[in-house]
Short mmCIF file of C-alpha atoms in Angstrom, two decimals:
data_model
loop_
_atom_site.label_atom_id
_atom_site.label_comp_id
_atom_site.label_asym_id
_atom_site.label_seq_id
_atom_site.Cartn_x
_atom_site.Cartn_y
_atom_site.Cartn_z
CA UNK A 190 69.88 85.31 113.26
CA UNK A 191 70.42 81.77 111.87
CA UNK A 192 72.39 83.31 108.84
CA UNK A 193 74.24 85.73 110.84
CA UNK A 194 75.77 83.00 113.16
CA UNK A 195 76.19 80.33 110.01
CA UNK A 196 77.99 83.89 108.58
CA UNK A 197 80.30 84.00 111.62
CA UNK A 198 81.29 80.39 111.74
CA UNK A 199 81.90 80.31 107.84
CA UNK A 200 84.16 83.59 108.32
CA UNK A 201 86.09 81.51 111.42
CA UNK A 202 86.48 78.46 109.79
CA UNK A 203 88.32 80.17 106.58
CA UNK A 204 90.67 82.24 109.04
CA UNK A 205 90.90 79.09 110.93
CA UNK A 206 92.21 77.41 107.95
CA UNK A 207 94.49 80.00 106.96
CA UNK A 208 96.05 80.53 110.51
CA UNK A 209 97.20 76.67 110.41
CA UNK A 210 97.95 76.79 106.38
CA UNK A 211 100.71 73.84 106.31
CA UNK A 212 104.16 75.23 105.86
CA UNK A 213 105.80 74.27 102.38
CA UNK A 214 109.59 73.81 102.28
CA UNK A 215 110.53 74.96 98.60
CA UNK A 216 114.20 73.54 97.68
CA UNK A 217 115.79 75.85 94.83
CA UNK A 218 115.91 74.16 91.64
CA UNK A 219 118.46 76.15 89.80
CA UNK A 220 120.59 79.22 89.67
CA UNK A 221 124.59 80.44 89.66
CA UNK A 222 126.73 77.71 89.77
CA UNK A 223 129.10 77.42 92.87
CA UNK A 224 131.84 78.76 91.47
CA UNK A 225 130.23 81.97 89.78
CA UNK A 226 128.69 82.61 92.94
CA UNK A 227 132.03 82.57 95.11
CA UNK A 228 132.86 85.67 93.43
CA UNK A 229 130.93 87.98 94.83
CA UNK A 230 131.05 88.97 98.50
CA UNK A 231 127.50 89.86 99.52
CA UNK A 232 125.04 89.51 96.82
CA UNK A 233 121.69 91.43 97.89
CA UNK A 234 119.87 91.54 94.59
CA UNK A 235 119.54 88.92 91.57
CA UNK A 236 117.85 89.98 88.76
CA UNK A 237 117.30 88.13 84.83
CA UNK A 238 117.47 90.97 81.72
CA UNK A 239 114.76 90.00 78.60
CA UNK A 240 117.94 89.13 77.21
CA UNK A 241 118.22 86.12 79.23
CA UNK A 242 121.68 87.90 80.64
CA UNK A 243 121.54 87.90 84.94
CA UNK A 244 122.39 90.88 87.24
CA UNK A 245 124.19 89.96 90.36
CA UNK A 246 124.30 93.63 92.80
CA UNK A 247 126.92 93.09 95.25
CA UNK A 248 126.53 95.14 98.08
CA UNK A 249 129.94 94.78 100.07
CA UNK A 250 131.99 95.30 96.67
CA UNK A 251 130.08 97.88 95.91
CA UNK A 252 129.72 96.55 92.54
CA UNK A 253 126.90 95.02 89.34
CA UNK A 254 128.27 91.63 87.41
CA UNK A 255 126.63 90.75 84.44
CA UNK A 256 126.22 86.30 84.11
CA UNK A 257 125.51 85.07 80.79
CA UNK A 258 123.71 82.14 80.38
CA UNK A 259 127.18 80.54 79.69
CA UNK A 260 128.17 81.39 83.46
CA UNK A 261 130.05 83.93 82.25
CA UNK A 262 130.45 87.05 84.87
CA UNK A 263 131.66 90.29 84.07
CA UNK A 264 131.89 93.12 86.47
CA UNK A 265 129.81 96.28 84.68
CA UNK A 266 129.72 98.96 87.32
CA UNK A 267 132.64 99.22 89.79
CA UNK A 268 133.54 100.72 93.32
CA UNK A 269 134.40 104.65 93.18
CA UNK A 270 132.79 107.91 94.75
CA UNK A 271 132.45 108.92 90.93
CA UNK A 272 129.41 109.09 88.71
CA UNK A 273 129.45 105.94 87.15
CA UNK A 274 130.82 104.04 89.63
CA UNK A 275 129.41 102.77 93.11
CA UNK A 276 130.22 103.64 97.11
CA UNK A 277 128.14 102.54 100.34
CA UNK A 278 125.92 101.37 97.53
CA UNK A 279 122.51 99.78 99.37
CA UNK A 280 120.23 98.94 96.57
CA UNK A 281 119.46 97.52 93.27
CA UNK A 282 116.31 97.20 90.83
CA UNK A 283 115.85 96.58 87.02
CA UNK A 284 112.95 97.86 84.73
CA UNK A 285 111.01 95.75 82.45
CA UNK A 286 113.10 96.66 79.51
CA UNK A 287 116.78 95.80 81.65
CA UNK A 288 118.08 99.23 82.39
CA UNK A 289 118.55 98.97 85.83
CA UNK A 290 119.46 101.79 89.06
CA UNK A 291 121.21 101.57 92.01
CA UNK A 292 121.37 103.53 94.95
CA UNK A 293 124.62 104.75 97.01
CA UNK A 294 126.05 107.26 99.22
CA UNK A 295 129.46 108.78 98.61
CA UNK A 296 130.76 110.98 101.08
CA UNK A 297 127.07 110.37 102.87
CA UNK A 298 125.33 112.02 100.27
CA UNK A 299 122.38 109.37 98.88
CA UNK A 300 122.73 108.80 95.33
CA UNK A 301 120.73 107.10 92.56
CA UNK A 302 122.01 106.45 89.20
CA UNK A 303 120.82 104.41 86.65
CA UNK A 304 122.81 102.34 83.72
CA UNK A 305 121.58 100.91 80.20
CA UNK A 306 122.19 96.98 80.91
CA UNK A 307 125.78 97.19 79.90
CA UNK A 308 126.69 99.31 82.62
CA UNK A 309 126.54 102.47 80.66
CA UNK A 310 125.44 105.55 83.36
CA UNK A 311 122.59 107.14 81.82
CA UNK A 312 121.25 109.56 84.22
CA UNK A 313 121.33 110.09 88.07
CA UNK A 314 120.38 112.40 90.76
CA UNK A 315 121.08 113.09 94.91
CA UNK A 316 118.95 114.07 97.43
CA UNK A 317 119.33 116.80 99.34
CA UNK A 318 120.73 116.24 103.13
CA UNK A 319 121.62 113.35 104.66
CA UNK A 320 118.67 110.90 105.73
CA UNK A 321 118.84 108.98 108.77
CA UNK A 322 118.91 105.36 108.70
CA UNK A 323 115.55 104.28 109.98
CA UNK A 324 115.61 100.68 110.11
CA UNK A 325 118.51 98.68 110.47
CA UNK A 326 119.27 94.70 110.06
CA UNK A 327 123.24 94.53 111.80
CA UNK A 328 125.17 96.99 110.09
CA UNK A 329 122.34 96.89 106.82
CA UNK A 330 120.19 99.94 106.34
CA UNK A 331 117.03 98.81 104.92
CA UNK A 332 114.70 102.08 104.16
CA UNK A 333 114.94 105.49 102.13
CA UNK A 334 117.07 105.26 99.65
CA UNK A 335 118.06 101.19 100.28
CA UNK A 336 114.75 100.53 99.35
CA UNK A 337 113.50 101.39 95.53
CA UNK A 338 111.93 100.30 92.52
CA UNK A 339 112.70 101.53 88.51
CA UNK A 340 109.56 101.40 86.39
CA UNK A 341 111.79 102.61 83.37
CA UNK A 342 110.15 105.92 83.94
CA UNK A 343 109.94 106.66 87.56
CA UNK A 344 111.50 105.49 90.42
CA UNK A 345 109.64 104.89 93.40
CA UNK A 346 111.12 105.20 97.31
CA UNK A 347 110.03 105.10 100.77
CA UNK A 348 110.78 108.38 101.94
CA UNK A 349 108.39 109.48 105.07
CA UNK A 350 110.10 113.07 105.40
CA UNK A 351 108.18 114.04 102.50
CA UNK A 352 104.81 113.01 103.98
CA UNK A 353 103.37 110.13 102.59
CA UNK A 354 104.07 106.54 102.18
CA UNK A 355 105.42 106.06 99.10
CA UNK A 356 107.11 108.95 96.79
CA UNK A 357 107.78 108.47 92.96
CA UNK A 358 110.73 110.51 91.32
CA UNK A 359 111.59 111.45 87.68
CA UNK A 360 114.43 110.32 86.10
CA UNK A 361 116.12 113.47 86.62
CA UNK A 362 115.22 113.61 90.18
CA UNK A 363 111.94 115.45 90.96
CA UNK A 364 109.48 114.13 93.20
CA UNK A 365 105.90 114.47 91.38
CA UNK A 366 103.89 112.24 93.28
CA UNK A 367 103.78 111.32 97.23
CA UNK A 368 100.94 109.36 98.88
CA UNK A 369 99.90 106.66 101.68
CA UNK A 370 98.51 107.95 104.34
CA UNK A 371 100.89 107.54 107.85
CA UNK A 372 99.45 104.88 110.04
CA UNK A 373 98.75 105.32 113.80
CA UNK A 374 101.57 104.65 116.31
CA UNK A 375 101.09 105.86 119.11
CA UNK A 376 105.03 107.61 119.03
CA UNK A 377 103.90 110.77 116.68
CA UNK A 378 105.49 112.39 119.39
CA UNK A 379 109.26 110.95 118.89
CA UNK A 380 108.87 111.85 114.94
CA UNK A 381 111.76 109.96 114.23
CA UNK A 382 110.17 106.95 115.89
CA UNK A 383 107.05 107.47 114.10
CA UNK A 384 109.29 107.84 110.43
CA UNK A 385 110.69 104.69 111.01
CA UNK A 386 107.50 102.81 111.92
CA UNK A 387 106.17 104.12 108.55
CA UNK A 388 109.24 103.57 106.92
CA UNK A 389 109.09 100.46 104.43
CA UNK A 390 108.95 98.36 100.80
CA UNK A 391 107.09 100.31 98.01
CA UNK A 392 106.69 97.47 95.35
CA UNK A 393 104.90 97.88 91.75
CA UNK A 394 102.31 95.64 90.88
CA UNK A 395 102.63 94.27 87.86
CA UNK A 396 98.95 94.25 87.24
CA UNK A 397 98.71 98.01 88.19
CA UNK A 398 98.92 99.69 91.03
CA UNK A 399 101.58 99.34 93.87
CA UNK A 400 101.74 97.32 97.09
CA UNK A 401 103.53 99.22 100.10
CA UNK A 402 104.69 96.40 103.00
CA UNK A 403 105.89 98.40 106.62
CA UNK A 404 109.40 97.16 107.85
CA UNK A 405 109.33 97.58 111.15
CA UNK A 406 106.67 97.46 114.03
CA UNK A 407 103.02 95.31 113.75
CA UNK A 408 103.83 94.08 110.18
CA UNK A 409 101.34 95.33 108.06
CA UNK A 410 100.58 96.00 103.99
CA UNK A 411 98.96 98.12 102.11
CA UNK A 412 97.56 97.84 98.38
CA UNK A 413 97.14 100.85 96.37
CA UNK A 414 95.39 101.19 92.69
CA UNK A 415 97.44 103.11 90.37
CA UNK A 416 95.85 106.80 91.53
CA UNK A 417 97.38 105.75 94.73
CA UNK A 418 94.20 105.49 96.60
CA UNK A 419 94.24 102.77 99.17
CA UNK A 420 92.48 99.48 98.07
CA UNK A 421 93.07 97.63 101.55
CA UNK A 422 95.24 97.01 104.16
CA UNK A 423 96.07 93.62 105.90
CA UNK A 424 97.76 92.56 109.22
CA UNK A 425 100.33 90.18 108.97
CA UNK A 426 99.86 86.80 110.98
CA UNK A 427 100.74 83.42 111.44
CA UNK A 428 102.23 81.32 114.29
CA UNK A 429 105.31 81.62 112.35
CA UNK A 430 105.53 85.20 113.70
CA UNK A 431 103.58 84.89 117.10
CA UNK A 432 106.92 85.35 118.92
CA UNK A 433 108.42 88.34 116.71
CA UNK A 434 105.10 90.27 117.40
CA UNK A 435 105.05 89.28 121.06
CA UNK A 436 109.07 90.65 121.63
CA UNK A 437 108.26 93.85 119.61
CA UNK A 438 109.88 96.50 121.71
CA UNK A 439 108.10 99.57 123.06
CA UNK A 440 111.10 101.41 123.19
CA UNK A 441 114.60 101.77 121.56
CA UNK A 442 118.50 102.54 122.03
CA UNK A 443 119.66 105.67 120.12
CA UNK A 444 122.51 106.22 118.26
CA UNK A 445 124.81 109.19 117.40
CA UNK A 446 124.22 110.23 113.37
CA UNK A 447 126.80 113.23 114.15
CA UNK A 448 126.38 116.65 114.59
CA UNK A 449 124.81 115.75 118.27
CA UNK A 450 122.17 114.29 116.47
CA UNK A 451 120.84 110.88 117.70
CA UNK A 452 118.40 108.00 116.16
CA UNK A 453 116.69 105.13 116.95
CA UNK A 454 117.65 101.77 116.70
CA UNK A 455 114.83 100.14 115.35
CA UNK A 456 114.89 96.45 113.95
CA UNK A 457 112.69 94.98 111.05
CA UNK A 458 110.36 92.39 111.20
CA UNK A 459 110.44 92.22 107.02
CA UNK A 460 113.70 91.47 105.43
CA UNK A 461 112.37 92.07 101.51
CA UNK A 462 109.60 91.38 99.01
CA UNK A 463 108.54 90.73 95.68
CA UNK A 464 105.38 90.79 93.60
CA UNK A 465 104.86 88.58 90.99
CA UNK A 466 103.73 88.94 87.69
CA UNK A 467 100.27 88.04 88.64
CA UNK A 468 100.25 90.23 91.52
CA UNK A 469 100.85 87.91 94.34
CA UNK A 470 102.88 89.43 97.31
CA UNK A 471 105.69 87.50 98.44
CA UNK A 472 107.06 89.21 101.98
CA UNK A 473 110.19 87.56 103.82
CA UNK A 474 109.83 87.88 107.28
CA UNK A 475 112.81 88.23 109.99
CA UNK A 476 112.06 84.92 110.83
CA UNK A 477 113.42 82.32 107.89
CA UNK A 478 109.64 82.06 106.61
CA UNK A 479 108.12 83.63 103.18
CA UNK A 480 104.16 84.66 103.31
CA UNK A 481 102.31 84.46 100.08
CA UNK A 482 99.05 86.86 99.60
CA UNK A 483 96.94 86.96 96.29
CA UNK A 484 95.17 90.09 95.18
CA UNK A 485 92.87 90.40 97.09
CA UNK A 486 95.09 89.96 100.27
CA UNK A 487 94.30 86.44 101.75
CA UNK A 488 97.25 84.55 103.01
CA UNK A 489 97.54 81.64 100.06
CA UNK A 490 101.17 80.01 101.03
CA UNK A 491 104.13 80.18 103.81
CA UNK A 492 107.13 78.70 102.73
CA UNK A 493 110.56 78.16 104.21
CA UNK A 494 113.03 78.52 101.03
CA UNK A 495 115.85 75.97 101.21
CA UNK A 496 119.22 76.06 99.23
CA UNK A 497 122.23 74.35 100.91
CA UNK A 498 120.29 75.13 103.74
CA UNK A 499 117.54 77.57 104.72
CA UNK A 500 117.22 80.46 103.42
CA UNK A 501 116.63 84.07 104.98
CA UNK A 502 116.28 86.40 101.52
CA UNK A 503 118.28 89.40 101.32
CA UNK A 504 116.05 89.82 98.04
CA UNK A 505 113.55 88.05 95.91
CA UNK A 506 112.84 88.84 92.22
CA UNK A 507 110.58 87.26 89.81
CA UNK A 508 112.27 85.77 85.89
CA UNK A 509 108.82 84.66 84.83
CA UNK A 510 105.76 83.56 86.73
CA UNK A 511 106.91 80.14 87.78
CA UNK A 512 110.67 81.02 88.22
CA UNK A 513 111.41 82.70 91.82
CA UNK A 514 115.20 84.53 92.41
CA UNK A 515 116.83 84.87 95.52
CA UNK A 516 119.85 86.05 97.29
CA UNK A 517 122.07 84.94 99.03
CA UNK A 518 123.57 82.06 97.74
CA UNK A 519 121.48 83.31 93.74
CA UNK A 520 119.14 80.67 94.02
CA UNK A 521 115.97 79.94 92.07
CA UNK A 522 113.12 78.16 92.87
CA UNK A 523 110.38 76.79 90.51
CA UNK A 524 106.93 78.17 92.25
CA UNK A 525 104.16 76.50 90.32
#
């Protein structure tokens, strides 16, 4: 009885300590100059090649720059409803080896192409139908198609009309692998409602296997081993967020998709995340605050990120394991 109780208090003390881990305020200590910056109009994904070359994705020009280390910045991939070219583009990732993809949605139909790392189109498929826009951040859609990753040879979605959590596609467009198991919401009955509140970030973990964070509702995250079985899954929590879980609605305002079809509104509670090369999870909340969780899914740091002033990522991205990207503003941070 003695052991069980020491047990107990032991297992308080270290959630105690965790609960109150001290907030770190990380100031960015490099990135685009000014000046390079200024050019694009919403940059929501910053990227470095193995050539040393940056990636700048801007989402409201619908474009890719290239940045040499020189500063240089040349636009690669420009706005058009062609192949090739980019319209109501929403995302952005790069492979190990710097080909990169980008998803967009001419005409509403969701896209995915992918480009050598000169802005060469390589490849590319649609998907069929038009998918609603689960979660939304102002006028931002953050899920389906607006949230992907390129492994070089798959690339891996969040798309809960095919049943599972996460859903890896060929190159060419197939979907060979879907799995994550839905978790309990207590809506199944709205299924859009429940979509959405299994809608979210499918990351790849360097060190194998792939992390899955949920974007909306009780913020949650999942760790799968490279089978996609599910390793374990962790609640979210700190006072940092007491007040965002607290005002989490129970219900939400619809909106017309056409065709008399409506959706619900549903806000995020995640804005974006990253793993690491040594499989850390790095999650940006809603709230200007940035959890850190090692691999075996114990909250190590928070951090508020701070360029000319603090930062709320639109996307975070890893250069090596002690250089941290960002966007806006294409800021990095030194993180060890």
């Amino acid at each position: 009885m003695r052991g069980l109780l020491l047990a107990l208090v032991l297992t308080a003390s270290v959630a105690a300590a965790q609960w109150s881990r001290p907030v770190e305020e990380m100031r960015s200590t490099g990135g685009l100059a000014p000046h390079v910056v200024g050019q694009f109009r919403a940059p929501a994904g910053f990227q470095q090649a193995p050539t040393g070359d940056y990636y700048v994705f801007d989402r409201r020009s619908h474009s890719v720059h290239r940045v040499t280390a020189g500063g240089e910045a040349k636009q690669i991939v420009r706005i058009g409803p062609e192949d090739g070219r980019l319209l109501g583009a929403s995302a952005f990732h790069m492979a190990p080896d710097g080909r990169f993809v980008v998803a967009d949605a001419p005409e509403g139909r969701e896209r995915v192409q992918i480009f050598e790392s000169d802005g060469t189109r390589i490849g590319g498929f649609r998907l069929p139908g038009r998918a609603a826009p689960r979660i939304t951040l102002g006028d931002l859609v953050l899920t389906g198609i607006a949230s992907l990753q390129f492994t070089g040879r798959a690339v891996v979605m969040s798309q809960p009309e095919l049943g599972g959590l996460l859903t890896e596609f060929s190159i060419a467009g197939h979907p060979f692998r879907t799995f994550g198991v839905f978790r309990r919401t207590g809506h199944e009955a709205d299924r859009d409602v429940h979509l959405a509140l299994n809608s979210g970030l499918p990351l790849v973990n360097p060190r194998g296997g792939y992390y899955f964070v949920f974007q909306a509702g009780v913020p949650v995250f999942r760790k799968y081993d490279a089978n996609g079985q599910l390793v374990f899954e962790r609640h979210i929590q700190g006072r940092e967020i007491d007040g965002l879980i607290a005002a989490l609605p129970t219900t939400w305002a619809r909106r017309s998709i056409g065709r008399g079809r409506t959706v619900p509104i549903v806000p995020p509670t995640v804005r974006t995340a990253a793993v690491d090369p040594d499989g850390y999870l790095w999650i940006a909340l809603t709230v200007p605050y940035v959890y850190v969780y090692d691999p075996d899914g114990e909250k190590v740091r928070t951090l508020r990120l701070r360029g000319a002033g603090v930062l709320q990522p639109a996307s975070l991205s890893f250069a090596s394991r002690s250089r941290l990207l960002a966007t806006p503003g294409c800021y990095e941070f030194t993180v060890r």
